[in-house]
Amino acid sequence: MRVLVTGCAGFIGSNLCQALLDEGHVVVGLDDLSAGTRQNVPAGVEFHQLDIRSPEIGRVFGGCGAVFHLAAKNCLPDCMEHPVETADINVRGTVRVLEAARVAGVRRIVYADTSAEYEGIGEFPSRVDRVHPVSTYAVSKRSAWHFCDSHSRLHGLRLTTVRYFNVYGPAQDFRRVVPPVMSAFIMKMLAGVRPTIYGSGAKRRDFVYVDDVNRFHLLCLRDPRTEGRVFNVGSGVNHSIREIFDAIEAQLRTGLAPVFAPDLPGEADVTLADLSESAALGWRPEIGLDEGLRRSIADIRTRVLGAR
Ligand SMILES: NC(=O)c1ccc[n+]([C@@H]2O[C@H](COP(=O)([O-])OP(=O)(O)OC[C@H]3O[C@@H](n4cnc5c(N)ncnc54)[C@H](O)[C@@H]3O)[C@@H](O)[C@H]2O)c1
């Protein structure tokens, strides 16, 4: 199948492109490189540097059997600081993607949703049917989802909503002002620098390795039971940020202690996925925390630090 991935130069998108290529699909990638890098895009992807808000994107949708829509502004503090731009990219950009898909006759779309949808709900594990987005980021993702839902109902687009928890693995963006915790810790500790824990380190996150997420993406293309539904994709267990530091330290043995800084605004205290819907399809996360960290460390050592 010819498959389009928006956000193909980002963390999850670039890993997804590789997984699709490995399955023998023809992969078309679209990204404006605002956060992702050209180096991330795997060889073999037909790459187009375009902003999802541009009417020009229509020309790359022709002949595609499915679209994975991942492009988004998604750094929480950045979104909070730039709400107009966040809405513009995440909402208007998504509508542009949906329209391009409709006009080109693409019938299948997978939307990259977020566990931030559960921010305002204090019950765990989070079930797919109760959401309460609060932050600028989460509200923008929710608003965009409503357009996906509406387009699927009005125009017969077969939509699957994949609600990721904290995805980690190779190609995580470590250059952000506040990088994802795993890559931030690993990068600093490999450089012999004490990493920063925001808050007390007690916040608990459901981390899921990117290859497990991609096994679910591939299932979406194969299994019609995924159509018209929302799925949590997490690991179903959570770890405190302090535990993550300790797990990385156990592998690297740097002897470094973390530095503590004030809490970041808008961050949930707990995330934890209820996986009953995705597990009912036979999907289960397979990569445990220690193995996922081992692979992430190896990738940063070879790909990031080795290239310098
Ligand atoms: N990483 C996670 O743990 C996580 C969790 C929940 C949801 N998500 C969602 O998954 C998706 C991918 O996240 P990621 O972690 O790979 O992020 P990422 O920032 O690494 O990738 C996003 C990509 O989108 C591109 N992009 C941004 N604005 C664009 C625009 N206007 N036009 C074209 N491309 C644009 C960026 O350049 C980047 O390459 C996002 O939709 C995000 O909201 C991620």
Coordinates of C-alpha atoms and ligand atoms in Angstrom, one line a residue:
M1 CA 0.0 0.0 0.0
R2 CA 1.1 3.6 -0.6
V3 CA 0.9 5.1 2.9
L4 CA 1.3 8.8 3.9
V5 CA 2.9 9.8 7.2
T6 CA 2.6 13.4 8.4
G7 CA 5.3 14.4 10.9
C8 CA 7.6 11.8 9.2
A9 CA 10.8 13.6 10.4
G10 CA 9.8 13.5 14.0
F11 CA 10.3 10.9 16.7
I12 CA 7.3 8.6 16.3
G13 CA 6.8 9.4 12.6
S14 CA 10.4 8.5 11.5
N15 CA 10.2 5.2 13.4
L16 CA 6.7 4.5 11.9
C17 CA 8.1 5.2 8.4
Q18 CA 10.8 2.5 8.9
A19 CA 8.2 0.0 10.2
L20 CA 6.0 0.6 7.2
L21 CA 9.0 0.3 4.8
D22 CA 10.0 -3.0 6.6
E23 CA 6.5 -4.3 5.9
G24 CA 6.9 -3.5 2.2
H25 CA 4.7 -0.4 2.0
V26 CA 5.5 2.5 -0.2
V27 CA 5.9 5.4 2.2
V28 CA 5.3 9.1 1.4
G29 CA 6.4 11.4 4.2
L30 CA 5.4 15.0 4.9
D31 CA 7.1 17.3 7.4
D32 CA 8.0 21.0 7.5
L33 CA 11.1 20.2 9.6
S34 CA 10.0 22.7 12.3
A35 CA 10.9 20.1 15.0
G36 CA 12.0 17.0 13.1
T37 CA 15.1 16.6 11.1
R38 CA 15.8 15.5 7.5
Q39 CA 18.3 12.9 8.9
N40 CA 15.5 11.2 10.8
V41 CA 13.6 10.4 7.6
P42 CA 14.6 6.8 6.7
A43 CA 16.1 6.2 3.2
G44 CA 13.3 5.0 0.9
V45 CA 10.7 7.5 2.1
E46 CA 9.4 9.8 -0.6
F47 CA 9.9 13.0 1.4
H48 CA 8.1 16.3 0.9
Q49 CA 9.0 19.3 3.0
L50 CA 5.6 20.9 3.4
D51 CA 3.6 22.6 6.2
I52 CA 0.4 20.7 6.8
R53 CA -1.5 24.0 6.7
S54 CA -0.5 24.6 3.1
P55 CA -3.0 23.9 0.3
E56 CA 0.0 22.4 -1.6
I57 CA -0.1 19.2 0.5
G58 CA -3.0 18.0 -1.6
R59 CA -0.6 16.9 -4.4
V60 CA 1.1 14.3 -2.2
F61 CA -2.1 12.4 -1.2
G62 CA -2.9 10.9 -4.6
G63 CA -2.9 7.1 -4.7
C64 CA -2.5 6.7 -0.9
G65 CA -4.5 4.0 0.8
A66 CA -4.0 5.3 4.3
V67 CA -2.8 8.4 6.1
F68 CA -1.1 8.4 9.6
H69 CA -1.5 12.0 10.8
L70 CA 1.2 12.7 13.4
A71 CA 2.4 16.2 12.6
A72 CA 1.7 18.5 15.5
K73 CA 3.1 21.1 17.8
N74 CA 3.4 19.1 20.9
C75 CA 5.8 20.4 23.5
L76 CA 3.6 21.4 26.4
P77 CA 5.3 24.6 27.6
D78 CA 5.8 25.7 24.0
C79 CA 2.1 25.2 23.3
M80 CA 1.1 27.1 26.4
E81 CA 3.3 30.0 25.4
H82 CA 2.0 30.0 21.8
P83 CA -1.7 29.1 21.9
V84 CA -2.6 30.8 18.6
E85 CA 0.1 29.0 16.7
T86 CA -0.7 25.7 18.5
A87 CA -4.4 25.9 17.4
D88 CA -3.3 26.9 13.9
I89 CA -1.0 23.9 13.4
N90 CA -2.9 21.3 15.3
V91 CA -6.4 22.2 14.4
R92 CA -6.3 24.1 11.1
G93 CA -3.5 21.8 10.0
T94 CA -5.5 18.7 10.8
V95 CA -8.5 20.0 8.9
R96 CA -6.2 20.7 5.9
V97 CA -5.0 17.0 6.1
L98 CA -8.6 15.8 6.3
E99 CA -9.6 17.8 3.3
A100 CA -6.6 16.7 1.3
A101 CA -7.5 13.1 2.1
R102 CA -11.1 13.6 1.2
V103 CA -10.4 15.3 -2.1
A104 CA -7.7 12.6 -3.0
G105 CA -10.2 9.8 -2.1
V106 CA -8.0 8.4 0.7
R107 CA -10.4 6.4 2.8
R108 CA -8.3 5.5 5.9
I109 CA -6.8 7.7 8.5
V110 CA -5.0 7.0 11.8
Y111 CA -5.0 10.0 14.1
A112 CA -2.1 10.5 16.7
D113 CA -4.0 11.4 19.9
T114 CA -2.6 11.9 23.4
S115 CA -3.0 10.7 26.9
A116 CA -3.1 14.4 27.8
E117 CA -6.8 14.0 27.0
Y118 CA -7.1 12.5 30.5
E119 CA -5.5 15.5 32.3
G120 CA -8.6 16.6 34.2
I121 CA -9.6 13.1 35.2
G122 CA -8.2 11.8 38.5
E123 CA -9.2 8.1 38.1
F124 CA -6.6 5.5 36.9
P125 CA -6.1 3.6 34.8
S126 CA -7.5 5.9 32.1
R127 CA -10.4 4.5 30.1
V128 CA -10.8 5.6 26.5
D129 CA -14.4 6.9 27.1
R130 CA -13.7 9.6 29.6
V131 CA -11.6 12.6 28.6
H132 CA -11.1 16.1 30.1
P133 CA -8.3 18.0 28.3
V134 CA -7.1 21.1 30.1
S135 CA -3.8 22.3 28.7
T136 CA -3.4 24.2 25.4
Y137 CA -1.8 21.2 23.8
A138 CA -4.5 18.7 24.9
V139 CA -7.3 21.0 24.0
S140 CA -5.8 21.5 20.5
K141 CA -5.5 17.8 20.0
R142 CA -9.1 17.2 21.2
S143 CA -10.4 19.9 18.9
A144 CA -8.5 18.4 16.0
W145 CA -9.9 15.0 16.9
H146 CA -13.5 16.4 16.7
F147 CA -12.8 17.4 13.1
C148 CA -11.4 13.9 12.4
D149 CA -14.6 12.4 13.9
S150 CA -16.8 14.8 12.0
H151 CA -15.0 14.1 8.7
S152 CA -15.3 10.4 9.2
R153 CA -19.0 10.6 9.8
L154 CA -19.7 13.1 6.9
H155 CA -17.4 11.8 4.3
G156 CA -16.9 8.1 5.1
L157 CA -13.3 8.3 6.2
R158 CA -12.4 5.2 8.3
L159 CA -10.8 6.7 11.3
T160 CA -8.7 5.1 14.1
T161 CA -7.7 7.2 17.1
V162 CA -4.5 6.0 18.7
R163 CA -4.1 7.6 22.1
Y164 CA -0.4 7.4 22.9
F165 CA 1.0 7.5 26.5
N166 CA 4.7 8.5 27.0
V167 CA 6.4 7.0 23.9
Y168 CA 10.1 6.6 24.1
G169 CA 12.9 5.1 22.0
P170 CA 15.4 6.0 19.3
A171 CA 15.1 9.5 17.6
Q172 CA 13.4 11.2 20.6
D173 CA 13.9 14.9 20.2
F174 CA 16.6 15.8 22.8
R175 CA 17.0 19.4 21.4
R176 CA 13.8 20.8 22.8
V177 CA 13.8 23.4 25.6
V178 CA 12.3 20.7 27.8
P179 CA 13.3 17.4 26.1
P180 CA 11.4 14.2 26.8
V181 CA 12.7 12.8 30.1
M182 CA 14.3 9.6 28.9
S183 CA 16.5 11.2 26.2
A184 CA 17.2 14.2 28.4
F185 CA 18.6 12.0 31.2
I186 CA 20.5 9.7 28.9
M187 CA 22.1 12.5 26.9
K188 CA 23.2 14.4 30.1
M189 CA 24.4 11.3 31.9
L190 CA 26.5 10.1 29.0
A191 CA 28.1 13.5 28.9
G192 CA 28.9 13.3 32.6
V193 CA 26.4 16.1 33.5
R194 CA 23.8 15.8 36.3
P195 CA 20.3 15.6 34.8
T196 CA 17.4 17.8 36.0
I197 CA 14.3 16.4 37.6
Y198 CA 11.5 18.9 37.6
G199 CA 9.5 18.7 40.8
S200 CA 10.2 15.9 43.3
G201 CA 10.5 13.1 40.9
A202 CA 7.3 11.4 42.2
K203 CA 5.2 12.0 39.1
R204 CA 4.4 8.7 37.5
R205 CA 4.2 8.1 33.8
D206 CA 3.1 5.2 31.6
F207 CA 6.1 4.7 29.2
V208 CA 5.7 2.7 26.1
Y209 CA 8.5 1.8 23.7
V210 CA 8.1 3.1 20.1
D211 CA 8.4 -0.4 18.5
D212 CA 5.3 -1.5 20.5
V213 CA 3.4 1.5 19.3
N214 CA 4.4 0.7 15.7
R215 CA 3.1 -2.8 16.1
F216 CA -0.2 -1.3 16.9
H217 CA 0.0 1.1 13.9
L218 CA 0.6 -1.9 11.6
L219 CA -2.4 -3.7 13.2
C220 CA -4.5 -0.6 12.3
L221 CA -3.8 -1.3 8.6
R222 CA -4.6 -5.0 8.9
D223 CA -7.5 -5.2 11.3
P224 CA -10.9 -3.6 10.4
R225 CA -11.9 -3.9 14.0
T226 CA -9.7 -0.9 14.7
E227 CA -11.9 1.3 12.4
G228 CA -14.2 3.9 14.1
R229 CA -12.6 3.4 17.5
V230 CA -10.2 4.9 20.0
F231 CA -7.4 2.9 21.6
N232 CA -5.0 3.6 24.4
V233 CA -1.4 2.7 23.5
G234 CA 0.7 2.6 26.6
S235 CA 2.3 -0.1 28.7
G236 CA -0.4 -0.4 31.4
V237 CA 2.2 0.2 34.1
N238 CA 3.8 3.4 35.3
H239 CA 7.1 4.5 36.8
S240 CA 8.1 7.6 38.8
I241 CA 10.6 10.0 37.2
R242 CA 12.9 9.1 40.0
E243 CA 12.6 5.4 39.1
I244 CA 13.5 6.3 35.5
F245 CA 16.6 8.1 36.7
D246 CA 17.5 5.1 38.8
A247 CA 16.9 2.6 36.0
I248 CA 19.2 4.6 33.6
E249 CA 21.8 5.0 36.3
A250 CA 21.7 1.2 37.0
Q251 CA 22.8 0.7 33.3
L252 CA 25.3 3.6 33.0
R253 CA 26.8 3.6 36.5
T254 CA 27.8 7.3 36.3
G255 CA 27.6 8.0 40.0
L256 CA 25.8 11.3 39.2
A257 CA 22.9 12.5 41.3
P258 CA 20.0 14.4 39.8
V259 CA 19.5 18.2 40.2
F260 CA 16.0 19.2 41.3
A261 CA 14.3 22.2 39.7
P262 CA 10.8 23.6 40.2
D263 CA 7.9 21.7 38.8
L264 CA 6.8 22.5 35.2
P265 CA 3.4 23.9 34.8
G266 CA 0.6 21.8 33.3
E267 CA 2.2 18.4 33.8
A268 CA -0.1 15.6 35.0
D269 CA 0.8 13.8 38.3
V270 CA 0.0 10.4 37.0
T271 CA -0.6 8.7 33.6
L272 CA -1.7 5.1 33.3
A273 CA -3.3 3.4 30.4
D274 CA -6.3 1.0 30.6
L275 CA -5.4 -1.4 27.7
S276 CA -8.5 -3.5 27.6
E277 CA -9.6 -2.3 24.2
S278 CA -6.2 -2.7 22.5
A279 CA -5.5 -6.0 24.4
A280 CA -8.8 -7.4 23.1
L281 CA -7.3 -7.2 19.6
G282 CA -4.4 -9.3 20.7
W283 CA -1.9 -6.4 21.0
R284 CA 0.3 -6.2 24.1
P285 CA 3.5 -4.2 24.7
E286 CA 6.5 -6.5 24.5
I287 CA 9.5 -4.3 25.3
G288 CA 10.0 -3.8 29.1
L289 CA 11.5 -0.7 30.6
D290 CA 15.1 -2.0 31.1
E291 CA 15.2 -3.4 27.5
G292 CA 13.7 -0.2 26.1
L293 CA 16.3 1.9 28.0
R294 CA 19.1 -0.3 26.8
R295 CA 18.1 0.2 23.2
S296 CA 17.6 4.0 23.7
I297 CA 21.0 4.3 25.3
A298 CA 22.6 2.3 22.5
D299 CA 20.9 4.5 19.9
I300 CA 22.1 7.7 21.5
R301 CA 25.6 6.4 21.9
T302 CA 25.9 5.3 18.2
R303 CA 23.6 7.6 16.2
V304 CA 23.7 10.9 18.2
L305 CA 27.1 10.9 20.0
G306 CA 28.9 8.7 17.4
A307 CA 27.9 11.1 14.6
R308 CA 29.5 14.1 16.4
Ligands
LIG1 N1 5.9 11.3 21.9 C1 4.9 11.0 22.7 O1 5.1 10.5 23.8 C2 3.5 11.4 22.3 C3 2.5 11.1 23.3 C4 1.2 11.5 22.9 C5 0.9 11.9 21.6 N2 1.9 12.2 20.8 C6 1.5 12.7 19.4 O2 2.3 12.0 18.5 C7 2.6 12.8 17.4 C8 4.1 12.7 17.1 O3 4.8 13.0 18.2 P1 6.4 13.0 18.3 O4 6.7 12.7 19.7 O5 6.9 12.1 17.2 O6 6.7 14.5 18.1 P2 7.9 15.2 17.2 O7 7.8 16.6 17.5 O8 9.1 14.4 17.2 O9 7.2 15.0 15.7 C9 6.3 15.9 15.2 C10 6.7 16.2 13.7 O10 5.7 17.1 13.2 C11 6.4 18.1 12.4 N3 5.5 19.3 12.3 C12 5.2 20.1 13.3 N4 4.4 21.1 12.8 C13 4.2 20.8 11.4 C14 3.6 21.5 10.4 N5 2.9 22.6 10.6 N6 3.6 20.9 9.1 C15 4.3 19.8 8.9 N7 5.0 19.1 9.9 C16 5.0 19.7 11.1 C17 7.6 18.4 13.2 O11 8.7 19.0 12.4 C18 8.0 17.0 13.7 O12 8.9 16.3 12.8 C19 2.1 14.2 17.7 O13 0.9 14.4 17.1 C20 1.9 14.1 19.2 O14 0.9 15.0 19.6 C21 3.2 11.9 21.1

